[in-house]
Amino acid sequence: MSKSNCSDCTCRLANEVGQLKAIVNAQSRTLAKLVRQMKEGCKKDEEAKESTLCGLNPCLKCLQPDILYHLGLNTETTDFPKVFGDVRFVCMGGTPGRMENFAYYVMQEIGLKINAATKLRNISEAGQRFSLFKVGPVLCASHGMGCPSISILLHELIKMMYHAKCKDPVFIRIGTSGGIGVEPGTVIISSEAIDGRLNPAHEILVHGASVQHASQLDESLADEIKMCHDPCKDSYEAVIGRTLCAHDFYEGQSRLDGAFCEYTPEMKKSYLETLQSQQVKNIEMESLAFAALTSRANIRGAVVCVAILNRLNGDQIKTSHDVLSKWEKRPQELVARYIRKVLYHNDDDDESEQPEDEAEAGAGGAGDTQKAPAEEAE
Ligand code: R2B
Ligand code: URA
């Protein structure tokens, strides 16, 4: 055997030993946790009887089965508590591809692994509308564009949390936006969502009448995510500010480059300057529905978006694809750090769950990651 073959082989063996070590470590952590739970008289199982969501449709319990049509799932063919009962974070973003990448990224960041030959499965493939991936306690979903689209997804994800009896799930939207007076590439964590009239409410028409739902976001969650930004190490800024949610990309955001435009550049300038004077930091298209629906259900919610241009300087997005994809990772990075922190540093009972180093964090819940999407959601 040549020298280089031999060192390749040693290297592969060392890798495999490392991976096995990680799996054994993760299993002993899980075992220790289970023993602790048994000692506590299965208190956790008792607590898991209902979800913590509030204000939901009282008829939900009568729907047998409940069909989550756009997710391609129903309560008869999927055991929701078993498959989704451990979900603690629901992350959503515009496109299926971005959310699939985020699922792999978060998997690595929270130290989970799947077999190299296995792929994460899109659990919602049958619905043909949204993509949905599960990585241990993290669900990653794509929501499409605009409030009607994210609203359908949220109704079905909230029902999923209810049927699965999830406890205090945190919902986070990660996305892109147009900045107002901020350097492109800045990450904006929304303090609240407002509409084009600067009202903090999501208006829907029910039976032809206007119904307004408050669009507040969880302030402490915004602060916790902001704290995951390191101004010394991160090469970009992260700020907390108000987010204007428009129902359109062009006229609704006062662009001059849409197919139609019935206002002047001066009117646009004046509107955007008014927004800036009212601490609006960015414009996007989903935060109103996201904030309204999560807060109605008593779910802590946050919106974390990168600004891909400064709207005070123009309308068209001229930044290269490569730079845009680098910027799009910034909200993902902060949110993954937040999730990692909650999972490994906040649980007072969980010293043993902390990853000792990157390799050992690797196997925590690997089987879980593989099974939930690939097998249990069938
Ligand atoms: C941000 O980007 C999309 C429009 O390009 C929209 O979904 C949003 O909120
Ligand atoms: N998304 C928006 O909704 N607006 C922008 O200007 C950029 C991204």
Short mmCIF file of C-alpha atoms and ligand atoms in Angstrom, two decimals:
data_model
loop_
_atom_site.label_atom_id
_atom_site.label_comp_id
_atom_site.label_asym_id
_atom_site.label_seq_id
_atom_site.Cartn_x
_atom_site.Cartn_y
_atom_site.Cartn_z
CA MET A 1 0.00 0.00 0.00
CA SER A 2 1.41 3.43 -0.93
CA LYS A 3 2.11 6.03 1.73
CA SER A 4 -0.67 8.33 0.58
CA ASN A 5 -3.23 5.46 0.49
CA CYS A 6 -2.23 4.59 4.00
CA SER A 7 -2.65 8.12 5.30
CA ASP A 8 -6.06 8.43 3.48
CA CYS A 9 -7.12 5.25 5.18
CA THR A 10 -5.94 6.42 8.61
CA CYS A 11 -7.71 9.68 8.07
CA ARG A 12 -10.98 7.93 7.10
CA LEU A 13 -10.72 5.62 10.09
CA ALA A 14 -10.08 8.56 12.39
CA ASN A 15 -13.17 10.27 10.96
CA GLU A 16 -15.30 7.20 11.48
CA VAL A 17 -14.04 6.79 15.03
CA GLY A 18 -14.86 10.46 15.63
CA GLN A 19 -18.37 9.97 14.27
CA LEU A 20 -18.97 6.85 16.35
CA LYS A 21 -17.71 8.67 19.42
CA ALA A 22 -20.13 11.47 18.69
CA ILE A 23 -23.04 9.02 18.36
CA VAL A 24 -22.16 7.26 21.62
CA ASN A 25 -21.84 10.60 23.42
CA ALA A 26 -25.18 11.79 22.09
CA GLN A 27 -26.83 8.54 23.13
CA SER A 28 -25.46 8.78 26.65
CA ARG A 29 -26.75 12.34 26.87
CA THR A 30 -30.20 11.21 25.71
CA LEU A 31 -30.08 8.29 28.16
CA ALA A 32 -29.12 10.59 31.04
CA LYS A 33 -31.97 12.90 30.14
CA LEU A 34 -34.50 10.03 30.00
CA VAL A 35 -33.35 8.72 33.37
CA ARG A 36 -33.76 12.21 34.82
CA GLN A 37 -37.25 12.42 33.38
CA MET A 38 -38.16 9.01 34.84
CA LYS A 39 -36.89 10.16 38.20
CA GLU A 40 -39.10 13.21 37.99
CA GLY A 41 -42.06 10.84 37.79
CA CYS A 42 -42.59 11.40 34.08
CA LYS A 43 -43.56 14.99 34.87
CA LYS A 44 -42.66 15.98 31.33
CA ASP A 45 -45.11 13.46 29.82
CA GLU A 46 -47.87 14.79 32.06
CA GLU A 47 -47.13 18.33 30.96
CA ALA A 48 -47.15 17.34 27.32
CA LYS A 49 -50.88 16.67 27.30
CA GLU A 50 -51.87 19.91 25.60
CA SER A 51 -50.14 22.53 23.50
CA THR A 52 -49.57 26.00 24.98
CA LEU A 53 -51.30 27.73 22.07
CA CYS A 54 -54.24 30.00 22.90
CA GLY A 55 -57.31 31.41 21.26
CA LEU A 56 -57.59 28.74 18.57
CA ASN A 57 -60.74 27.62 16.80
CA PRO A 58 -62.71 25.50 19.33
CA CYS A 59 -63.87 23.28 16.48
CA LEU A 60 -60.37 21.99 15.85
CA LYS A 61 -60.79 19.16 18.30
CA CYS A 62 -63.83 17.93 16.39
CA LEU A 63 -62.04 17.69 13.06
CA GLN A 64 -61.30 14.02 12.67
CA PRO A 65 -59.24 14.01 10.63
CA ASP A 66 -57.98 17.55 10.24
CA ILE A 67 -56.58 17.92 6.74
CA LEU A 68 -53.72 20.39 6.41
CA TYR A 69 -54.35 20.62 2.69
CA HIS A 70 -51.46 22.88 1.62
CA LEU A 71 -48.96 20.95 3.73
CA GLY A 72 -50.15 17.64 2.30
CA LEU A 73 -50.58 16.20 5.81
CA ASN A 74 -53.54 15.01 7.84
CA THR A 75 -54.08 13.88 11.40
CA GLU A 76 -55.35 10.45 10.35
CA THR A 77 -52.28 9.34 8.45
CA THR A 78 -49.64 11.18 10.49
CA ASP A 79 -49.19 10.81 14.22
CA PHE A 80 -48.66 14.52 14.92
CA PRO A 81 -47.54 14.24 18.59
CA LYS A 82 -45.05 11.56 17.64
CA VAL A 83 -43.66 13.24 14.54
CA PHE A 84 -43.88 16.91 15.48
CA GLY A 85 -44.32 16.87 19.27
CA ASP A 86 -40.68 17.84 19.91
CA VAL A 87 -40.74 20.95 17.70
CA ARG A 88 -39.51 24.05 19.53
CA PHE A 89 -38.59 26.35 16.66
CA VAL A 90 -40.48 26.99 13.45
CA CYS A 91 -38.39 28.94 10.97
CA MET A 92 -39.82 30.20 7.74
CA GLY A 93 -38.50 32.01 4.70
CA GLY A 94 -39.61 32.81 1.18
CA THR A 95 -38.20 30.10 -1.05
CA PRO A 96 -38.03 26.28 -0.84
CA GLY A 97 -34.32 26.30 -1.75
CA ARG A 98 -33.36 28.79 0.93
CA MET A 99 -35.24 26.85 3.58
CA GLU A 100 -33.69 23.56 2.52
CA ASN A 101 -30.24 25.15 2.78
CA PHE A 102 -31.20 26.58 6.14
CA ALA A 103 -32.30 23.13 7.35
CA TYR A 104 -28.87 21.68 6.52
CA TYR A 105 -27.12 24.68 8.03
CA VAL A 106 -29.10 24.56 11.28
CA MET A 107 -28.53 20.82 11.46
CA GLN A 108 -24.79 21.43 11.47
CA GLU A 109 -25.05 24.38 13.86
CA ILE A 110 -27.02 22.47 16.48
CA GLY A 111 -24.81 19.44 16.12
CA LEU A 112 -27.16 16.98 14.46
CA LYS A 113 -26.10 14.57 11.77
CA ILE A 114 -27.62 12.34 9.17
CA ASN A 115 -25.97 9.61 7.25
CA ALA A 116 -23.97 11.13 4.40
CA ALA A 117 -26.03 9.13 1.89
CA THR A 118 -29.37 10.39 3.26
CA LYS A 119 -31.16 13.59 2.28
CA LEU A 120 -33.60 15.60 4.34
CA ARG A 121 -37.06 14.95 2.98
CA ASN A 122 -39.55 17.66 2.07
CA ILE A 123 -42.39 16.57 4.39
CA SER A 124 -44.89 18.73 2.49
CA GLU A 125 -44.06 17.49 -0.96
CA ALA A 126 -47.56 16.05 -1.37
CA GLY A 127 -49.11 19.50 -0.86
CA GLN A 128 -47.04 20.90 -3.75
CA ARG A 129 -47.18 24.40 -2.30
CA PHE A 130 -44.69 24.81 0.52
CA SER A 131 -41.52 22.98 1.46
CA LEU A 132 -41.13 21.67 5.00
CA PHE A 133 -38.06 20.09 6.59
CA LYS A 134 -37.60 18.84 10.13
CA VAL A 135 -34.24 18.86 11.83
CA GLY A 136 -34.67 17.61 15.40
CA PRO A 137 -36.59 20.37 17.22
CA VAL A 138 -36.45 22.77 14.26
CA LEU A 139 -39.04 22.96 11.49
CA CYS A 140 -38.03 24.88 8.38
CA ALA A 141 -40.77 25.96 5.99
CA SER A 142 -40.98 28.08 2.86
CA HIS A 143 -43.84 30.58 2.81
CA GLY A 144 -43.93 32.07 -0.70
CA MET A 145 -44.54 35.80 -1.20
CA GLY A 146 -47.00 38.03 0.55
CA CYS A 147 -49.45 37.89 3.44
CA PRO A 148 -52.08 35.63 1.81
CA SER A 149 -49.44 32.96 1.21
CA ILE A 150 -47.77 33.07 4.63
CA SER A 151 -51.18 33.30 6.26
CA ILE A 152 -52.25 29.93 4.78
CA LEU A 153 -48.98 28.37 5.89
CA LEU A 154 -49.33 29.81 9.40
CA HIS A 155 -52.91 28.58 9.85
CA GLU A 156 -51.73 25.08 9.00
CA LEU A 157 -48.49 25.21 11.03
CA ILE A 158 -50.36 26.56 14.05
CA LYS A 159 -52.88 23.71 13.73
CA MET A 160 -49.93 21.35 13.44
CA MET A 161 -48.48 22.69 16.72
CA TYR A 162 -51.88 22.27 18.34
CA HIS A 163 -52.39 18.69 17.17
CA ALA A 164 -48.80 17.80 18.05
CA LYS A 165 -49.24 19.30 21.55
CA CYS A 166 -46.13 21.42 21.16
CA LYS A 167 -44.99 23.49 24.11
CA ASP A 168 -44.05 27.16 23.63
CA PRO A 169 -42.87 26.90 20.04
CA VAL A 170 -41.01 29.99 18.80
CA PHE A 171 -41.73 31.13 15.23
CA ILE A 172 -39.15 33.08 13.26
CA ARG A 173 -39.34 34.48 9.74
CA ILE A 174 -35.99 34.93 8.04
CA GLY A 175 -35.92 36.84 4.79
CA THR A 176 -34.95 39.74 2.60
CA SER A 177 -36.23 43.29 2.54
CA GLY A 178 -35.64 46.78 1.19
CA GLY A 179 -33.81 48.89 3.77
CA ILE A 180 -34.77 52.46 4.67
CA GLY A 181 -31.63 54.49 5.34
CA VAL A 182 -29.53 51.44 6.22
CA GLU A 183 -26.40 50.08 4.58
CA PRO A 184 -27.28 47.17 2.22
CA GLY A 185 -26.38 43.91 3.96
CA THR A 186 -27.64 45.14 7.36
CA VAL A 187 -29.84 42.73 9.29
CA ILE A 188 -33.06 44.21 10.65
CA ILE A 189 -34.90 42.53 13.50
CA SER A 190 -38.44 43.87 13.54
CA SER A 191 -39.79 45.53 16.67
CA GLU A 192 -43.28 45.54 15.14
CA ALA A 193 -44.95 45.21 11.77
CA ILE A 194 -46.95 48.11 10.36
CA ASP A 195 -49.05 48.58 7.25
CA GLY A 196 -48.71 51.23 4.52
CA ARG A 197 -50.62 53.71 6.70
CA LEU A 198 -48.19 52.97 9.55
CA ASN A 199 -50.91 51.14 11.52
CA PRO A 200 -49.68 48.19 13.60
CA ALA A 201 -52.50 45.91 12.45
CA HIS A 202 -53.16 43.21 9.88
CA GLU A 203 -56.48 43.83 8.19
CA ILE A 204 -58.49 40.99 6.76
CA LEU A 205 -61.98 40.98 5.32
CA VAL A 206 -64.31 38.52 7.03
CA HIS A 207 -67.85 38.31 5.66
CA GLY A 208 -67.09 41.50 3.76
CA ALA A 209 -66.24 43.43 6.94
CA SER A 210 -62.82 44.69 7.95
CA VAL A 211 -61.25 42.91 10.93
CA GLN A 212 -57.97 44.20 12.32
CA HIS A 213 -55.53 42.07 14.27
CA ALA A 214 -52.67 43.66 16.21
CA SER A 215 -49.31 42.97 14.63
CA GLN A 216 -46.99 43.16 17.63
CA LEU A 217 -43.90 41.00 17.76
CA ASP A 218 -42.17 39.62 20.83
CA GLU A 219 -39.79 42.34 22.02
CA SER A 220 -37.70 40.09 24.23
CA LEU A 221 -37.25 37.58 21.43
CA ALA A 222 -36.05 40.40 19.15
CA ASP A 223 -33.54 41.40 21.85
CA GLU A 224 -32.35 37.81 22.33
CA ILE A 225 -31.73 37.44 18.59
CA LYS A 226 -30.00 40.81 18.45
CA MET A 227 -27.68 39.63 21.23
CA CYS A 228 -26.53 36.81 18.95
CA HIS A 229 -24.92 39.43 16.73
CA ASP A 230 -21.30 40.16 17.59
CA PRO A 231 -20.44 43.72 16.52
CA CYS A 232 -16.72 42.93 16.87
CA LYS A 233 -16.70 39.77 14.76
CA ASP A 234 -19.61 40.14 12.35
CA SER A 235 -18.80 42.24 9.32
CA TYR A 236 -22.32 43.67 9.17
CA GLU A 237 -24.66 45.59 11.43
CA ALA A 238 -27.81 44.25 13.09
CA VAL A 239 -30.48 46.71 14.22
CA ILE A 240 -33.93 46.55 15.74
CA GLY A 241 -36.57 48.69 14.03
CA ARG A 242 -40.08 48.95 12.66
CA THR A 243 -40.93 46.98 9.52
CA LEU A 244 -43.41 48.13 6.95
CA CYS A 245 -45.29 45.28 5.34
CA ALA A 246 -46.58 46.00 1.83
CA HIS A 247 -49.01 43.89 -0.16
CA ASP A 248 -47.02 44.40 -3.35
CA PHE A 249 -43.35 44.78 -4.37
CA TYR A 250 -43.85 47.74 -6.75
CA GLU A 251 -46.59 50.34 -6.13
CA GLY A 252 -47.12 49.11 -2.57
CA GLN A 253 -43.45 49.89 -1.85
CA SER A 254 -43.46 53.17 -3.81
CA ARG A 255 -41.17 51.91 -6.56
CA LEU A 256 -40.78 53.86 -9.77
CA ASP A 257 -39.91 50.80 -11.87
CA GLY A 258 -43.16 48.83 -11.87
CA ALA A 259 -45.31 48.23 -14.96
CA PHE A 260 -47.56 51.01 -13.67
CA CYS A 261 -46.65 54.11 -11.71
CA GLU A 262 -49.09 56.93 -11.05
CA TYR A 263 -46.99 59.03 -8.69
CA THR A 264 -43.92 61.24 -9.05
CA PRO A 265 -40.35 60.67 -7.82
CA GLU A 266 -40.97 63.56 -5.37
CA MET A 267 -43.99 61.76 -3.91
CA LYS A 268 -41.94 58.61 -3.51
CA LYS A 269 -39.11 60.53 -1.82
CA SER A 270 -41.50 62.20 0.57
CA TYR A 271 -43.17 58.86 1.52
CA LEU A 272 -39.87 57.07 2.13
CA GLU A 273 -38.60 60.01 4.18
CA THR A 274 -41.75 59.91 6.28
CA LEU A 275 -41.10 56.22 6.90
CA GLN A 276 -37.52 56.97 7.92
CA SER A 277 -38.65 59.67 10.34
CA GLN A 278 -41.00 57.09 11.93
CA GLN A 279 -38.14 54.64 12.65
CA VAL A 280 -39.13 52.30 9.82
CA LYS A 281 -35.97 50.39 8.91
CA ASN A 282 -37.22 48.13 6.17
CA ILE A 283 -40.04 47.06 3.87
CA GLU A 284 -41.04 43.49 3.13
CA MET A 285 -44.24 41.59 2.44
CA GLU A 286 -45.15 39.07 5.15
CA SER A 287 -44.55 40.52 8.60
CA LEU A 288 -48.12 41.76 9.20
CA ALA A 289 -49.76 38.36 8.80
CA PHE A 290 -46.84 36.67 10.56
CA ALA A 291 -47.06 38.99 13.59
CA ALA A 292 -50.85 38.95 13.78
CA LEU A 293 -51.30 35.18 13.50
CA THR A 294 -48.47 34.25 15.88
CA SER A 295 -49.57 36.69 18.56
CA ARG A 296 -53.23 35.56 18.29
CA ALA A 297 -52.02 32.04 19.10
CA ASN A 298 -49.79 33.18 21.99
CA ILE A 299 -46.70 32.21 20.01
CA ARG A 300 -43.50 34.22 20.42
CA GLY A 301 -42.56 35.49 16.98
CA ALA A 302 -39.67 37.37 15.38
CA VAL A 303 -38.93 38.68 11.90
CA VAL A 304 -35.26 38.85 10.90
CA CYS A 305 -34.51 40.22 7.43
CA VAL A 306 -31.44 41.40 5.60
CA ALA A 307 -31.76 44.64 3.62
CA ILE A 308 -30.68 43.92 0.05
CA LEU A 309 -30.69 47.59 -0.96
CA ASN A 310 -31.25 51.00 0.55
CA ARG A 311 -34.53 52.22 -0.90
CA LEU A 312 -33.48 55.84 -0.37
CA ASN A 313 -30.90 55.22 -3.11
CA GLY A 314 -33.00 53.37 -5.69
CA ASP A 315 -35.45 50.65 -6.58
CA GLN A 316 -33.68 48.05 -8.71
CA ILE A 317 -31.63 45.29 -7.16
CA LYS A 318 -28.27 45.50 -8.91
CA THR A 319 -26.18 43.56 -6.41
CA SER A 320 -24.62 40.38 -7.80
CA HIS A 321 -26.15 37.01 -7.10
CA ASP A 322 -23.06 35.95 -5.13
CA VAL A 323 -23.21 38.92 -2.80
CA LEU A 324 -26.97 38.51 -2.37
CA SER A 325 -26.55 34.88 -1.37
CA LYS A 326 -23.89 35.87 1.17
CA TRP A 327 -26.21 38.51 2.63
CA GLU A 328 -29.16 36.08 2.73
CA LYS A 329 -27.15 33.87 5.08
CA ARG A 330 -26.87 36.59 7.71
CA PRO A 331 -30.38 36.26 9.19
CA GLN A 332 -29.88 32.48 9.06
CA GLU A 333 -26.63 32.80 10.96
CA LEU A 334 -28.15 34.88 13.77
CA VAL A 335 -31.19 32.64 14.08
CA ALA A 336 -29.06 29.47 14.13
CA ARG A 337 -26.93 30.99 16.89
CA TYR A 338 -30.09 31.85 18.82
CA ILE A 339 -31.44 28.30 18.48
CA ARG A 340 -28.12 26.82 19.49
CA LYS A 341 -27.98 29.08 22.52
CA VAL A 342 -31.49 28.16 23.65
CA LEU A 343 -30.89 24.46 23.13
CA TYR A 344 -27.50 24.19 24.76
CA HIS A 345 -27.10 27.06 27.17
CA ASN A 346 -30.52 28.05 28.48
CA ASP A 347 -31.88 24.76 29.80
CA ASP A 348 -30.99 24.72 33.47
CA ASP A 349 -31.23 20.92 33.58
CA ASP A 350 -29.14 20.36 30.54
CA GLU A 351 -25.49 20.72 31.24
CA SER A 352 -25.04 17.29 29.73
CA GLU A 353 -26.68 18.39 26.48
CA GLN A 354 -24.07 20.97 25.67
CA PRO A 355 -21.90 20.01 22.75
CA GLU A 356 -18.39 19.51 24.10
CA ASP A 357 -16.92 20.32 20.75
CA GLU A 358 -18.16 20.50 17.19
CA ALA A 359 -17.52 16.83 16.48
CA GLU A 360 -19.27 15.58 19.56
CA ALA A 361 -22.23 17.83 19.03
CA GLY A 362 -22.50 16.07 15.73
CA ALA A 363 -24.57 13.09 16.60
CA GLY A 364 -27.07 14.63 19.01
CA GLY A 365 -30.38 13.42 17.66
CA ALA A 366 -29.01 12.11 14.39
CA GLY A 367 -31.51 9.27 14.30
CA ASP A 368 -34.22 11.76 15.10
CA THR A 369 -33.27 13.94 12.19
CA GLN A 370 -33.23 11.04 9.83
CA LYS A 371 -36.39 9.38 10.97
CA ALA A 372 -38.85 12.19 11.47
CA PRO A 373 -38.88 13.49 7.94
CA ALA A 374 -37.95 10.32 6.15
CA GLU A 375 -40.09 7.73 7.86
CA GLU A 376 -42.45 8.94 10.52
CA ALA A 377 -44.22 11.56 8.49
CA GLU A 378 -45.39 9.03 5.95
C1 R2B B 1 -39.15 39.97 0.54
O1 R2B B 1 -38.78 39.62 -0.70
C2 R2B B 1 -39.92 39.16 -1.42
C3 R2B B 1 -40.17 40.05 -2.61
O2 R2B B 1 -39.06 40.06 -3.47
C4 R2B B 1 -41.04 39.17 -0.44
O3 R2B B 1 -41.47 37.88 -0.13
C5 R2B B 1 -40.44 39.75 0.75
O4 R2B B 1 -41.09 39.89 1.89
N1 URA B 2 -38.18 42.44 -0.60
C1 URA B 2 -39.10 43.41 -0.63
O1 URA B 2 -40.27 43.17 -0.33
N2 URA B 2 -38.71 44.63 -0.97
C2 URA B 2 -37.46 44.93 -1.33
O2 URA B 2 -37.18 46.07 -1.69
C3 URA B 2 -36.51 43.91 -1.31
C4 URA B 2 -36.90 42.65 -0.94
#
